[in-house]
Amino acid sequence: MTATDTRIHRRIDVELGDRSYPVHIGSGVRHLLAEKIAEIGAQRVAVVSARPRDTLPETGVPTLYLEARDGEEDKNLATVDRMCRAFAEFGLSRADAIVSVGGGTTTDSVGLAAALYHRGLPVIHLPTTLLAQVDASVGGKTAVNLPQGKNLVGQYWQPSAVLCDTDYLDTLPKREWTNGYGEIARANFIGAGDLRGLPLEEQIAASVARKAEIVAADERDTGLRHILNYGHTLGHALERATDFALRHGEGVAIGTVFAGLLAGALGRIGPERVAEHLEVVRSYDLPYRLPAGAGTAELIALMRLDKKATSGLAFVLDGPLGAELVSGVPESVVAGVLDAMEREH
Ligand code: GLY
């Protein structure tokens, strides 16, 4: 890419005082990496990448390259341990920086390694999946899984920059697109506006811009940031009920349809807005029916385990004031909505 090309892209700033950072979105923006490393003043970097070496941009400084593998199996403390040992062998110091290249599982685990190594090194994320570009790489949540559950060990560690290069999306398999579009569909209902039909880059930018506002207002997830989990309560339950055969974004898509129906059943929104949920999800060619094997009682039991559900069932629901966390939702209403939803045969 030429210097001229890098100017044709979108830039969103996550405003967090002296920890503010830009998110660049567009074709070829990964080539801003050397400039970003120079801005940080890093002497050397470690690039941890789930993408082939020939797709990686220049860093402009001496670089350690480490291979990563996207996927939940490698998102664990052993991977963080391996990365930190390699950083130490290379002699990575507090004057240096770390770069992650990959999907959300890679940006999450490299982000955690960056937060821990030398008690915190600057990290730049180059997310390469749609899901990671619109959600996972922005906002500073880093974590790995334990056998007892997902994301149980983590840290808030904001990156110094995020480079969402849309060229990386060219080779994504169809289900990875679906995964990312699930999060974009839910962004339609948390204040990002109607994104249907916009060019992809604008949909990513609008989703990131809304997330940036939310993170700036509630970095530590004590209130407003919950709304990013729109559609996720049922989504997570569906992932677990199907033993993760259903991908995250697919679960979120079905969960978004459910959230609309539930908000309607509770009188929070009218029938047109309820219908809009299904329309938006279907416009992205996303699943909207409950999977065949997922029974109402099992889904309710799983939704009771949701971390937002401190008393009874809790959901992020649309309403007169926009999306907000609604606690103590009666089980009978939830069961009625689930029973009325279409199911796969
Ligand atoms: N992915 C939800 C959040 O960043 O809070």
GROMACS .gro file of C-alpha atoms and ligand atoms in nm:
model
  350
    1MET     CA    1   0.000   0.000   0.000
    2THR     CA    2   0.121   0.354  -0.067
    3ALA     CA    3   0.126   0.643   0.176
    4THR     CA    4  -0.167   0.792  -0.020
    5ASP     CA    5  -0.379   0.481   0.032
    6THR     CA    6  -0.345   0.495   0.410
    7ARG     CA    7  -0.529   0.827   0.411
    8ILE     CA    8  -0.843   0.664   0.269
    9HIS     CA    9  -0.968   0.504   0.582
   10ARG     CA   10  -1.177   0.568   0.890
   11ARG     CA   11  -1.035   0.661   1.227
   12ILE     CA   12  -1.229   0.631   1.553
   13ASP     CA   13  -1.077   0.740   1.883
   14VAL     CA   14  -1.144   0.561   2.210
   15GLU     CA   15  -1.130   0.852   2.455
   16LEU     CA   16  -0.977   0.738   2.782
   17GLY     CA   17  -0.764   1.035   2.887
   18ASP     CA   18  -0.395   0.955   2.870
   19ARG     CA   19  -0.484   0.598   2.764
   20SER     CA   20  -0.683   0.712   2.458
   21TYR     CA   21  -0.608   0.536   2.131
   22PRO     CA   22  -0.712   0.531   1.766
   23VAL     CA   23  -0.887   0.251   1.579
   24HIS     CA   24  -0.806   0.271   1.208
   25ILE     CA   25  -1.040   0.090   0.970
   26GLY     CA   26  -0.990   0.026   0.600
   27SER     CA   27  -0.805  -0.151   0.326
   28GLY     CA   28  -0.431  -0.168   0.394
   29VAL     CA   29  -0.430   0.004   0.735
   30ARG     CA   30  -0.203  -0.268   0.875
   31HIS     CA   31   0.078  -0.079   0.702
   32LEU     CA   32   0.038   0.197   0.961
   33LEU     CA   33   0.205  -0.040   1.206
   34ALA     CA   34   0.560   0.097   1.175
   35GLU     CA   35   0.429   0.451   1.226
   36LYS     CA   36   0.235   0.344   1.538
   37ILE     CA   37   0.540   0.163   1.680
   38ALA     CA   38   0.749   0.475   1.622
   39GLU     CA   39   0.486   0.688   1.798
   40ILE     CA   40   0.505   0.462   2.104
   41GLY     CA   41   0.883   0.486   2.084
   42ALA     CA   42   0.928   0.110   2.113
   43GLN     CA   43   1.283  -0.007   2.044
   44ARG     CA   44   1.183  -0.362   1.951
   45VAL     CA   45   0.861  -0.559   1.920
   46ALA     CA   46   0.724  -0.910   1.945
   47VAL     CA   47   0.463  -0.986   1.678
   48VAL     CA   48   0.238  -1.276   1.778
   49SER     CA   49   0.045  -1.377   1.469
   50ALA     CA   50  -0.216  -1.630   1.364
   51ARG     CA   51  -0.173  -1.512   1.007
   52PRO     CA   52   0.108  -1.609   0.765
   53ARG     CA   53   0.426  -1.409   0.783
   54ASP     CA   54   0.388  -1.279   0.426
   55THR     CA   55   0.068  -1.095   0.525
   56LEU     CA   56   0.236  -0.908   0.809
   57PRO     CA   57   0.333  -0.543   0.774
   58GLU     CA   58   0.679  -0.403   0.839
   59THR     CA   59   0.750  -0.298   1.198
   60GLY     CA   60   1.053  -0.075   1.136
   61VAL     CA   61   1.235  -0.217   1.441
   62PRO     CA   62   1.404  -0.547   1.534
   63THR     CA   63   1.123  -0.799   1.568
   64LEU     CA   64   1.055  -1.136   1.727
   65TYR     CA   65   0.791  -1.329   1.531
   66LEU     CA   66   0.582  -1.588   1.717
   67GLU     CA   67   0.313  -1.807   1.567
   68ALA     CA   68  -0.032  -1.822   1.726
   69ARG     CA   69  -0.339  -2.031   1.650
   70ASP     CA   70  -0.687  -1.881   1.659
   71GLY     CA   71  -0.941  -2.080   1.860
   72GLU     CA   72  -1.060  -2.141   2.214
   73GLU     CA   73  -0.825  -2.444   2.266
   74ASP     CA   74  -0.515  -2.222   2.272
   75LYS     CA   75  -0.677  -1.942   2.472
   76ASN     CA   76  -0.532  -2.049   2.806
   77LEU     CA   77  -0.264  -1.971   3.063
   78ALA     CA   78  -0.021  -2.218   2.904
   79THR     CA   79  -0.023  -2.006   2.586
   80VAL     CA   80   0.035  -1.688   2.788
   81ASP     CA   81   0.320  -1.864   2.970
   82ARG     CA   82   0.479  -1.974   2.640
   83MET     CA   83   0.456  -1.623   2.496
   84CYS     CA   84   0.606  -1.459   2.804
   85ARG     CA   85   0.898  -1.706   2.808
   86ALA     CA   86   0.968  -1.630   2.441
   87PHE     CA   87   0.953  -1.254   2.512
   88ALA     CA   88   1.203  -1.302   2.796
   89GLU     CA   89   1.439  -1.515   2.583
   90PHE     CA   90   1.432  -1.243   2.317
   91GLY     CA   91   1.508  -0.989   2.590
   92LEU     CA   92   1.191  -0.785   2.536
   93SER     CA   93   1.209  -0.497   2.784
   94ARG     CA   94   0.988  -0.221   2.917
   95ALA     CA   95   1.111  -0.002   2.629
   96ASP     CA   96   0.949  -0.242   2.380
   97ALA     CA   97   0.601  -0.336   2.261
   98ILE     CA   98   0.386  -0.631   2.154
   99VAL     CA   99   0.169  -0.673   1.846
  100SER     CA  100  -0.116  -0.922   1.807
  101VAL     CA  101  -0.241  -1.040   1.467
  102GLY     CA  102  -0.542  -1.270   1.453
  103GLY     CA  103  -0.900  -1.332   1.560
  104GLY     CA  104  -1.051  -1.243   1.896
  105THR     CA  105  -0.903  -1.541   2.078
  106THR     CA  106  -0.555  -1.431   1.971
  107THR     CA  107  -0.603  -1.061   2.050
  108ASP     CA  108  -0.748  -1.166   2.390
  109SER     CA  109  -0.458  -1.391   2.491
  110VAL     CA  110  -0.181  -1.171   2.346
  111GLY     CA  111  -0.349  -0.873   2.514
  112LEU     CA  112  -0.332  -1.055   2.847
  113ALA     CA  113   0.034  -1.148   2.794
  114ALA     CA  114   0.104  -0.780   2.718
  115ALA     CA  115  -0.077  -0.676   3.037
  116LEU     CA  116   0.127  -0.918   3.248
  117TYR     CA  117   0.476  -0.920   3.096
  118HIS     CA  118   0.695  -0.672   3.286
  119ARG     CA  119   0.367  -0.565   3.452
  120GLY     CA  120   0.242  -0.424   3.124
  121LEU     CA  121   0.383  -0.342   2.780
  122PRO     CA  122   0.213  -0.139   2.508
  123VAL     CA  123   0.017  -0.360   2.269
  124ILE     CA  124  -0.113  -0.292   1.918
  125HIS     CA  125  -0.390  -0.517   1.787
  126LEU     CA  126  -0.432  -0.613   1.421
  127PRO     CA  127  -0.764  -0.803   1.431
  128THR     CA  128  -0.812  -1.023   1.126
  129THR     CA  129  -1.171  -1.146   1.167
  130LEU     CA  130  -1.489  -0.942   1.142
  131LEU     CA  131  -1.582  -1.036   1.500
  132ALA     CA  132  -1.247  -0.918   1.633
  133GLN     CA  133  -1.262  -0.596   1.430
  134VAL     CA  134  -1.611  -0.492   1.543
  135ASP     CA  135  -1.583  -0.606   1.904
  136ALA     CA  136  -1.307  -0.815   2.062
  137SER     CA  137  -1.000  -0.603   1.983
  138VAL     CA  138  -1.152  -0.273   2.098
  139GLY     CA  139  -1.217  -0.182   2.460
  140GLY     CA  140  -0.929  -0.338   2.651
  141LYS     CA  141  -1.086  -0.660   2.776
  142THR     CA  142  -0.823  -0.934   2.769
  143ALA     CA  143  -0.865  -1.285   2.908
  144VAL     CA  144  -0.800  -1.656   2.876
  145ASN     CA  145  -1.015  -1.957   2.962
  146LEU     CA  146  -0.993  -2.208   3.245
  147PRO     CA  147  -1.139  -2.560   3.227
  148GLN     CA  148  -1.410  -2.422   3.457
  149GLY     CA  149  -1.521  -2.150   3.216
  150LYS     CA  150  -1.444  -1.895   2.946
  151ASN     CA  151  -1.258  -1.568   3.012
  152LEU     CA  152  -1.214  -1.642   3.383
  153VAL     CA  153  -0.859  -1.499   3.403
  154GLY     CA  154  -0.812  -1.157   3.252
  155GLN     CA  155  -0.728  -0.793   3.285
  156TYR     CA  156  -0.836  -0.460   3.144
  157TRP     CA  157  -0.544  -0.353   2.927
  158GLN     CA  158  -0.613  -0.094   2.662
  159PRO     CA  159  -0.412  -0.119   2.339
  160SER     CA  160  -0.209   0.172   2.205
  161ALA     CA  161  -0.376   0.138   1.865
  162VAL     CA  162  -0.603  -0.101   1.675
  163LEU     CA  163  -0.556  -0.149   1.300
  164CYS     CA  164  -0.865  -0.310   1.141
  165ASP     CA  165  -0.737  -0.394   0.795
  166THR     CA  166  -1.034  -0.504   0.587
  167ASP     CA  167  -0.800  -0.683   0.342
  168TYR     CA  168  -0.758  -0.952   0.608
  169LEU     CA  169  -1.131  -1.028   0.575
  170ASP     CA  170  -1.101  -1.130   0.207
  171THR     CA  171  -1.007  -1.488   0.293
  172LEU     CA  172  -1.252  -1.544   0.580
  173PRO     CA  173  -1.470  -1.855   0.558
  174LYS     CA  174  -1.848  -1.796   0.542
  175ARG     CA  175  -1.910  -1.891   0.903
  176GLU     CA  176  -1.656  -1.635   1.020
  177TRP     CA  177  -1.851  -1.366   0.835
  178THR     CA  178  -2.168  -1.487   1.007
  179ASN     CA  179  -1.987  -1.470   1.338
  180GLY     CA  180  -1.900  -1.104   1.287
  181TYR     CA  181  -2.233  -1.004   1.137
  182GLY     CA  182  -2.408  -1.133   1.451
  183GLU     CA  183  -2.230  -0.862   1.649
  184ILE     CA  184  -2.301  -0.598   1.383
  185ALA     CA  185  -2.672  -0.694   1.383
  186ARG     CA  186  -2.691  -0.645   1.760
  187ALA     CA  187  -2.514  -0.307   1.725
  188ASN     CA  188  -2.827  -0.186   1.538
  189PHE     CA  189  -3.012  -0.204   1.872
  190ILE     CA  190  -2.760  -0.046   2.106
  191GLY     CA  191  -2.739   0.294   1.945
  192ALA     CA  192  -2.524   0.237   1.635
  193GLY     CA  193  -2.819   0.320   1.407
  194ASP     CA  194  -2.956   0.123   1.113
  195LEU     CA  195  -2.645  -0.020   0.951
  196ARG     CA  196  -2.817  -0.238   0.693
  197GLY     CA  197  -2.699  -0.181   0.339
  198LEU     CA  198  -2.401   0.036   0.431
  199PRO     CA  199  -2.058  -0.051   0.287
  200LEU     CA  200  -1.879  -0.299   0.513
  201GLU     CA  201  -1.615  -0.049   0.622
  202GLU     CA  202  -1.888   0.189   0.740
  203GLN     CA  203  -2.066  -0.087   0.929
  204ILE     CA  204  -1.742  -0.176   1.105
  205ALA     CA  205  -1.672   0.191   1.177
  206ALA     CA  206  -2.022   0.254   1.315
  207SER     CA  207  -2.005  -0.055   1.538
  208VAL     CA  208  -1.661   0.047   1.665
  209ALA     CA  209  -1.768   0.409   1.714
  210ARG     CA  210  -2.061   0.300   1.932
  211LYS     CA  211  -1.838   0.066   2.127
  212ALA     CA  212  -1.582   0.344   2.172
  213GLU     CA  213  -1.848   0.573   2.323
  214ILE     CA  214  -1.967   0.300   2.559
  215VAL     CA  215  -1.614   0.205   2.669
  216ALA     CA  216  -1.524   0.571   2.722
  217ALA     CA  217  -1.827   0.605   2.952
  218ASP     CA  218  -1.785   0.274   3.140
  219GLU     CA  219  -1.445   0.120   3.086
  220ARG     CA  220  -1.476  -0.127   3.376
  221ASP     CA  221  -1.819  -0.265   3.284
  222THR     CA  222  -2.006  -0.140   3.589
  223GLY     CA  223  -2.321  -0.027   3.407
  224LEU     CA  224  -2.356   0.105   3.052
  225ARG     CA  225  -2.101  -0.139   2.905
  226HIS     CA  226  -2.348  -0.421   2.979
  227ILE     CA  227  -2.546  -0.312   2.673
  228LEU     CA  228  -2.271  -0.452   2.450
  229ASN     CA  229  -2.410  -0.786   2.562
  230TYR     CA  230  -2.737  -0.726   2.378
  231GLY     CA  231  -2.861  -1.064   2.257
  232HIS     CA  232  -2.578  -1.238   2.442
  233THR     CA  233  -2.767  -1.391   2.737
  234LEU     CA  234  -2.956  -1.634   2.517
  235GLY     CA  235  -2.662  -1.638   2.273
  236HIS     CA  236  -2.423  -1.773   2.537
  237ALA     CA  237  -2.684  -2.025   2.655
  238LEU     CA  238  -2.729  -2.148   2.297
  239GLU     CA  239  -2.354  -2.184   2.249
  240ARG     CA  240  -2.338  -2.399   2.561
  241ALA     CA  241  -2.656  -2.595   2.487
  242THR     CA  242  -2.517  -2.691   2.145
  243ASP     CA  243  -2.172  -2.771   2.287
  244PHE     CA  244  -2.040  -2.473   2.089
  245ALA     CA  245  -2.158  -2.617   1.754
  246LEU     CA  246  -2.335  -2.282   1.722
  247ARG     CA  247  -2.081  -2.000   1.678
  248HIS     CA  248  -2.086  -1.694   1.902
  249GLY     CA  249  -2.227  -1.458   1.639
  250GLU     CA  250  -2.494  -1.711   1.542
  251GLY     CA  251  -2.605  -1.737   1.905
  252VAL     CA  252  -2.605  -1.357   1.935
  253ALA     CA  253  -2.821  -1.330   1.621
  254ILE     CA  254  -3.086  -1.567   1.762
  255GLY     CA  255  -3.047  -1.396   2.099
  256THR     CA  256  -3.113  -1.058   1.936
  257VAL     CA  257  -3.442  -1.182   1.787
  258PHE     CA  258  -3.532  -1.322   2.131
  259ALA     CA  259  -3.439  -0.991   2.303
  260GLY     CA  260  -3.679  -0.806   2.072
  261LEU     CA  261  -3.961  -1.053   2.142
  262LEU     CA  262  -3.898  -1.041   2.517
  263ALA     CA  263  -3.892  -0.660   2.522
  264GLY     CA  264  -4.222  -0.671   2.333
  265ALA     CA  265  -4.373  -0.924   2.574
  266LEU     CA  266  -4.278  -0.697   2.865
  267GLY     CA  267  -4.441  -0.397   2.693
  268ARG     CA  268  -4.110  -0.213   2.659
  269ILE     CA  269  -4.128  -0.175   2.279
  270GLY     CA  270  -4.406  -0.193   2.021
  271PRO     CA  271  -4.469  -0.460   1.756
  272GLU     CA  272  -4.286  -0.269   1.480
  273ARG     CA  273  -3.967  -0.252   1.680
  274VAL     CA  274  -4.003  -0.619   1.772
  275ALA     CA  275  -4.036  -0.705   1.403
  276GLU     CA  276  -3.731  -0.491   1.320
  277HIS     CA  277  -3.516  -0.731   1.523
  278LEU     CA  278  -3.609  -1.024   1.300
  279GLU     CA  279  -3.577  -0.811   0.986
  280VAL     CA  280  -3.228  -0.692   1.076
  281VAL     CA  281  -3.106  -1.041   1.167
  282ARG     CA  282  -3.250  -1.190   0.849
  283SER     CA  283  -3.104  -0.908   0.636
  284TYR     CA  284  -2.760  -1.040   0.732
  285ASP     CA  285  -2.864  -1.394   0.644
  286LEU     CA  286  -2.813  -1.491   1.006
  287PRO     CA  287  -2.988  -1.775   1.190
  288TYR     CA  288  -3.303  -1.669   1.379
  289ARG     CA  289  -3.462  -2.001   1.479
  290LEU     CA  290  -3.382  -2.190   1.802
  291PRO     CA  291  -3.177  -2.504   1.735
  292ALA     CA  292  -3.380  -2.828   1.751
  293GLY     CA  293  -3.224  -2.979   2.064
  294ALA     CA  294  -3.227  -2.669   2.285
  295GLY     CA  295  -3.525  -2.702   2.520
  296THR     CA  296  -3.684  -2.411   2.706
  297ALA     CA  297  -3.605  -2.545   3.055
  298GLU     CA  298  -3.239  -2.609   2.967
  299LEU     CA  299  -3.197  -2.262   2.815
  300ILE     CA  300  -3.353  -2.095   3.117
  301ALA     CA  301  -3.124  -2.291   3.350
  302LEU     CA  302  -2.822  -2.182   3.145
  303MET     CA  303  -2.939  -1.819   3.136
  304ARG     CA  304  -2.959  -1.820   3.516
  305LEU     CA  305  -2.580  -1.876   3.514
  306ASP     CA  306  -2.523  -1.552   3.320
  307LYS     CA  307  -2.292  -1.317   3.508
  308LYS     CA  308  -2.544  -1.030   3.482
  309ALA     CA  309  -2.812  -1.243   3.650
  310THR     CA  310  -2.734  -1.156   4.013
  311SER     CA  311  -3.101  -1.190   4.111
  312GLY     CA  312  -3.325  -1.401   3.889
  313LEU     CA  313  -3.313  -1.367   3.512
  314ALA     CA  314  -3.156  -1.053   3.366
  315PHE     CA  315  -3.138  -0.933   3.007
  316VAL     CA  316  -3.025  -0.629   2.815
  317LEU     CA  317  -3.348  -0.511   2.655
  318ASP     CA  318  -3.460  -0.232   2.430
  319GLY     CA  319  -3.709   0.016   2.573
  320PRO     CA  320  -3.825   0.378   2.572
  321LEU     CA  321  -3.478   0.492   2.690
  322GLY     CA  322  -3.287   0.257   2.458
  323ALA     CA  323  -3.112  -0.063   2.561
  324GLU     CA  324  -3.059  -0.122   2.934
  325LEU     CA  325  -3.013  -0.406   3.179
  326VAL     CA  326  -3.347  -0.536   3.308
  327SER     CA  327  -3.329  -0.764   3.613
  328GLY     CA  328  -3.589  -0.988   3.772
  329VAL     CA  329  -3.760  -1.081   3.446
  330PRO     CA  330  -4.033  -1.338   3.532
  331GLU     CA  331  -3.943  -1.691   3.421
  332SER     CA  332  -4.296  -1.747   3.290
  333VAL     CA  333  -4.256  -1.459   3.041
  334VAL     CA  334  -3.913  -1.586   2.928
  335ALA     CA  335  -4.051  -1.940   2.887
  336GLY     CA  336  -4.351  -1.809   2.690
  337VAL     CA  337  -4.127  -1.621   2.447
  338LEU     CA  338  -3.892  -1.917   2.399
  339ASP     CA  339  -4.185  -2.153   2.343
  340ALA     CA  340  -4.329  -1.920   2.081
  341MET     CA  341  -4.005  -1.887   1.883
  342GLU     CA  342  -3.951  -2.082   1.564
  343ARG     CA  343  -3.735  -2.392   1.599
  344GLU     CA  344  -3.516  -2.579   1.356
  345HIS     CA  345  -3.649  -2.924   1.275
  346GLY     N1  346  -1.741  -0.768   2.425
  346GLY     C1  347  -1.806  -0.697   2.528
  346GLY     C2  348  -1.721  -0.591   2.589
  346GLY     O1  349  -1.617  -0.557   2.536
  346GLY     O2  350  -1.757  -0.539   2.693
   0.00000   0.00000   0.00000
